[in-house]
Amino acid sequence: MKSELQALEDSVVVCRRCPRLVEFRESVAKAKRKQFMDWNYWGKPVPGYGDPEAKLLLIGLAPAAHGGNRTGRVFTGDKSAEFLMRCLHYVGLANQPNSDFRDDGLELYRTYMTPVLKCVPPEDKPKPDELTNCFPFFEEELSILANASCMLALGKIAFDGCLRYFRMRYEFKKKDYPFGHGNTYRFESGMELVAAYHPSPRNVNTGRLTYEAMIELLEKVKLLSKIR
Ligand code: SF4
């Protein structure tokens, strides 16, 4: 599994299929943010990260402009990562409460995280054709991560990406699978899909998503994934 993931990662990081996103990720990497001027930004697609034997998959939208697009690792180096990693560490799914840069020692336990879109989109708003372009990478990741039994979708776009994956395999109406924090759906394969608010500063600062609510949900998905 590890070598298959590595092969996938090798093809993801050189992808230039979406001209608008290639232009954006590289221009962000060039302009940089003031506080990160001494960084050599990644500026490329960001593949998934975690345990190849994962039972739990955390699905995000896309790398953040000055997070994953800077550091080269998903949920790394931004406020969303800070919130998420504290929660993952609290419930025993991460060995440390921080995710700051590649090679910072972060290890995920039985957990793998990946975005449905591997490049940062302007204003975090991907276009439908960009999501379509990137979908085969997501599908391939899921087929490699064969031990997974639960997917936690962080935010509506990630959730829709997961539903798209299941709708290509099973017949159901999307309207019967509404997004809502904690909503849980089980598919014929036995895979559970759980929806969550994205741990973005907007959701956290407004109190829409609290540490307590996220920890409660992570405890639930741990049980669904049969992670001890
Ligand atoms: S979003 Fe996906 S398909 Fe588009 S350029 Fe990035 S890696 Fe390639």
XYZ file of C-alpha atoms and ligand atoms in Angstrom:
236
model
C 0.000 0.000 0.000
C 2.837 2.330 0.898
C 4.486 1.952 -2.517
C 1.138 2.373 -4.304
C 0.511 5.584 -2.358
C 4.019 6.755 -3.176
C 3.429 6.119 -6.900
C 0.172 8.053 -6.706
C 1.870 10.897 -4.846
C 4.550 11.046 -7.555
C 1.901 11.538 -10.241
C -0.126 14.032 -8.154
C 2.710 16.445 -7.410
C 3.583 16.996 -11.082
C -0.021 17.450 -12.265
C -0.856 20.596 -14.264
C -4.301 19.593 -15.511
C -6.120 22.721 -14.271
C -4.571 25.893 -15.780
C -6.369 28.303 -13.419
C -5.197 26.390 -10.334
C -1.649 25.953 -11.599
C -1.450 29.700 -12.140
C -2.938 30.434 -8.715
C -0.880 27.995 -6.636
C 2.328 29.253 -8.259
C 1.456 32.926 -7.929
C 0.669 32.472 -4.218
C 3.980 30.655 -3.805
C 5.787 33.522 -5.473
C 4.039 36.409 -3.715
C 4.056 34.703 -0.264
C 2.537 36.107 2.919
C 4.577 38.620 4.891
C 5.112 36.341 7.885
C 6.413 33.524 5.632
C 8.786 35.513 3.415
C 11.716 33.254 4.349
C 9.803 30.138 3.256
C 10.392 28.357 -0.014
C 6.720 27.695 -0.751
C 5.719 24.249 -2.045
C 3.434 25.713 -4.744
C 2.453 22.306 -6.190
C -0.444 19.867 -5.751
C -0.651 18.461 -2.218
C -1.204 14.712 -1.865
C -2.719 12.886 1.115
C -0.835 12.087 4.312
C -1.091 9.510 7.053
C -1.182 5.809 7.837
C -1.378 3.616 4.696
C -3.262 1.054 6.823
C -5.797 3.693 7.878
C -9.259 2.700 9.004
C -10.387 6.314 9.165
C -10.133 8.809 6.308
C -10.374 12.545 6.911
C -11.469 14.254 3.733
C -10.809 17.966 3.252
C -11.585 20.436 0.480
C -8.144 21.551 -0.760
C -4.783 22.729 0.590
C -4.815 26.218 2.090
C -2.942 28.980 0.245
C -0.430 29.556 3.059
C -0.923 26.173 4.753
C -0.604 23.098 2.546
C 0.399 25.142 -0.496
C 3.292 26.543 1.556
C 4.362 23.474 3.521
C 3.559 20.702 1.016
C 1.494 18.677 3.476
C -2.260 18.643 3.841
C -3.665 20.254 7.045
C -0.246 21.651 7.908
C 0.827 25.145 8.895
C -2.473 26.984 9.205
C -5.271 27.652 11.696
C -7.456 24.784 10.485
C -4.561 22.385 11.016
C -3.953 23.806 14.481
C -7.549 23.143 15.527
C -7.809 19.738 13.868
C -4.522 18.400 15.177
C -5.279 19.409 18.756
C -8.507 17.420 18.491
C -6.862 14.414 16.783
C -4.150 14.323 19.435
C -6.712 14.589 22.230
C -8.572 11.488 21.008
C -5.347 9.550 20.357
C -5.306 9.685 16.546
C -2.137 11.810 16.313
C 1.155 11.559 18.218
C 1.429 15.330 18.671
C -1.002 18.267 18.905
C 0.609 20.292 16.117
C 1.138 20.032 12.365
C 3.579 22.746 11.348
C 5.771 21.521 8.470
C 6.827 18.359 6.656
C 9.163 16.262 8.804
C 7.894 17.819 12.037
C 7.420 14.288 13.407
C 3.648 14.100 12.980
C 2.275 10.567 12.847
C -1.356 9.699 12.449
C -2.681 6.544 14.031
C -4.903 4.418 11.755
C -5.876 7.686 10.071
C -5.173 9.229 6.682
C -6.142 12.708 5.511
C -6.534 13.954 1.980
C -8.259 16.773 0.074
C -10.751 16.090 -2.741
C -8.935 18.805 -4.716
C -5.140 18.678 -4.563
C -4.463 22.318 -5.507
C -5.508 25.466 -3.681
C -8.367 27.251 -5.504
C -8.847 31.059 -5.407
C -11.091 31.986 -2.450
C -11.371 28.272 -1.639
C -13.923 27.993 -4.440
C -13.123 25.300 -7.000
C -14.912 25.167 -10.348
C -16.860 22.027 -11.239
C -14.441 21.048 -14.026
C -11.503 21.324 -11.588
C -13.199 18.988 -9.129
C -13.860 16.621 -12.025
C -10.237 16.788 -13.185
C -8.948 15.889 -9.738
C -11.531 13.245 -8.894
C -9.536 10.296 -10.378
C -6.723 10.970 -7.883
C -9.225 10.817 -5.026
C -10.750 7.609 -6.392
C -7.352 6.010 -6.724
C -6.432 6.948 -3.172
C -9.619 5.376 -1.886
C -9.001 2.186 -3.819
C -5.482 1.920 -2.352
C -6.664 2.626 1.203
C -8.619 -0.605 1.279
C -8.650 -0.988 5.090
C -10.727 2.138 5.589
C -14.224 1.722 6.944
C -15.168 5.304 7.759
C -14.825 8.658 6.014
C -15.155 11.927 7.878
C -15.875 14.690 5.375
C -14.751 18.097 6.618
C -17.089 20.630 5.014
C -19.761 20.535 2.335
C -17.478 20.379 -0.732
C -15.550 17.438 0.731
C -18.853 15.784 1.621
C -20.139 16.266 -1.934
C -16.909 14.743 -3.264
C -17.517 11.671 -1.109
C -21.147 11.449 -2.255
C -19.955 11.637 -5.852
C -17.673 8.684 -5.169
C -20.548 6.636 -3.732
C -23.047 7.686 -6.423
C -20.728 6.215 -9.043
C -21.079 2.902 -7.229
C -24.571 2.836 -5.726
C -27.939 4.195 -6.756
C -29.399 6.842 -4.495
C -30.745 10.364 -4.574
C -28.405 13.071 -3.349
C -31.288 14.876 -1.642
C -31.677 11.897 0.708
C -28.121 12.477 1.957
C -28.120 16.043 3.275
C -25.013 17.630 4.742
C -25.103 18.403 8.469
C -22.519 18.175 11.241
C -22.687 14.627 12.560
C -24.940 13.267 9.813
C -23.928 9.650 9.223
C -24.652 7.383 6.266
C -23.767 3.757 5.717
C -23.217 2.352 2.216
C -23.568 -1.183 0.913
C -19.833 -1.802 1.109
C -20.060 -1.162 4.854
C -18.284 2.184 4.538
C -19.635 4.899 6.833
C -19.702 8.512 5.694
C -19.863 11.139 8.425
C -20.241 14.873 7.755
C -18.548 17.575 9.814
C -18.190 21.326 9.688
C -14.809 22.300 8.293
C -12.378 23.340 11.061
C -11.826 26.714 9.393
C -11.225 29.852 11.477
C -14.614 31.127 10.259
C -16.440 28.154 11.773
C -14.283 28.011 14.894
C -14.240 31.751 15.658
C -18.001 32.053 15.283
C -18.541 29.102 17.622
C -20.198 27.067 14.894
C -17.593 24.384 15.532
C -16.153 23.958 19.033
C -13.379 21.702 20.325
C -15.953 19.794 22.328
C -18.162 19.170 19.286
C -15.233 18.055 17.142
C -13.837 15.782 19.842
C -17.252 14.221 20.355
C -17.514 13.545 16.622
C -13.983 12.118 16.449
C -14.792 9.737 19.300
C -17.810 8.618 17.290
C -15.850 8.018 14.065
C -13.203 6.153 16.050
C -15.897 3.752 17.180
C -17.336 3.448 13.651
C -13.839 2.737 12.313
C -13.240 0.209 15.109
C -10.042 1.980 16.116
C -9.000 0.978 19.620
S -6.477 20.246 -8.876
Fe -5.901 18.105 -9.231
S -6.217 17.785 -11.423
Fe -6.130 20.016 -11.089
S -3.987 20.558 -11.397
Fe -4.249 20.182 -9.222
S -3.694 18.031 -8.952
Fe -4.063 18.349 -11.125
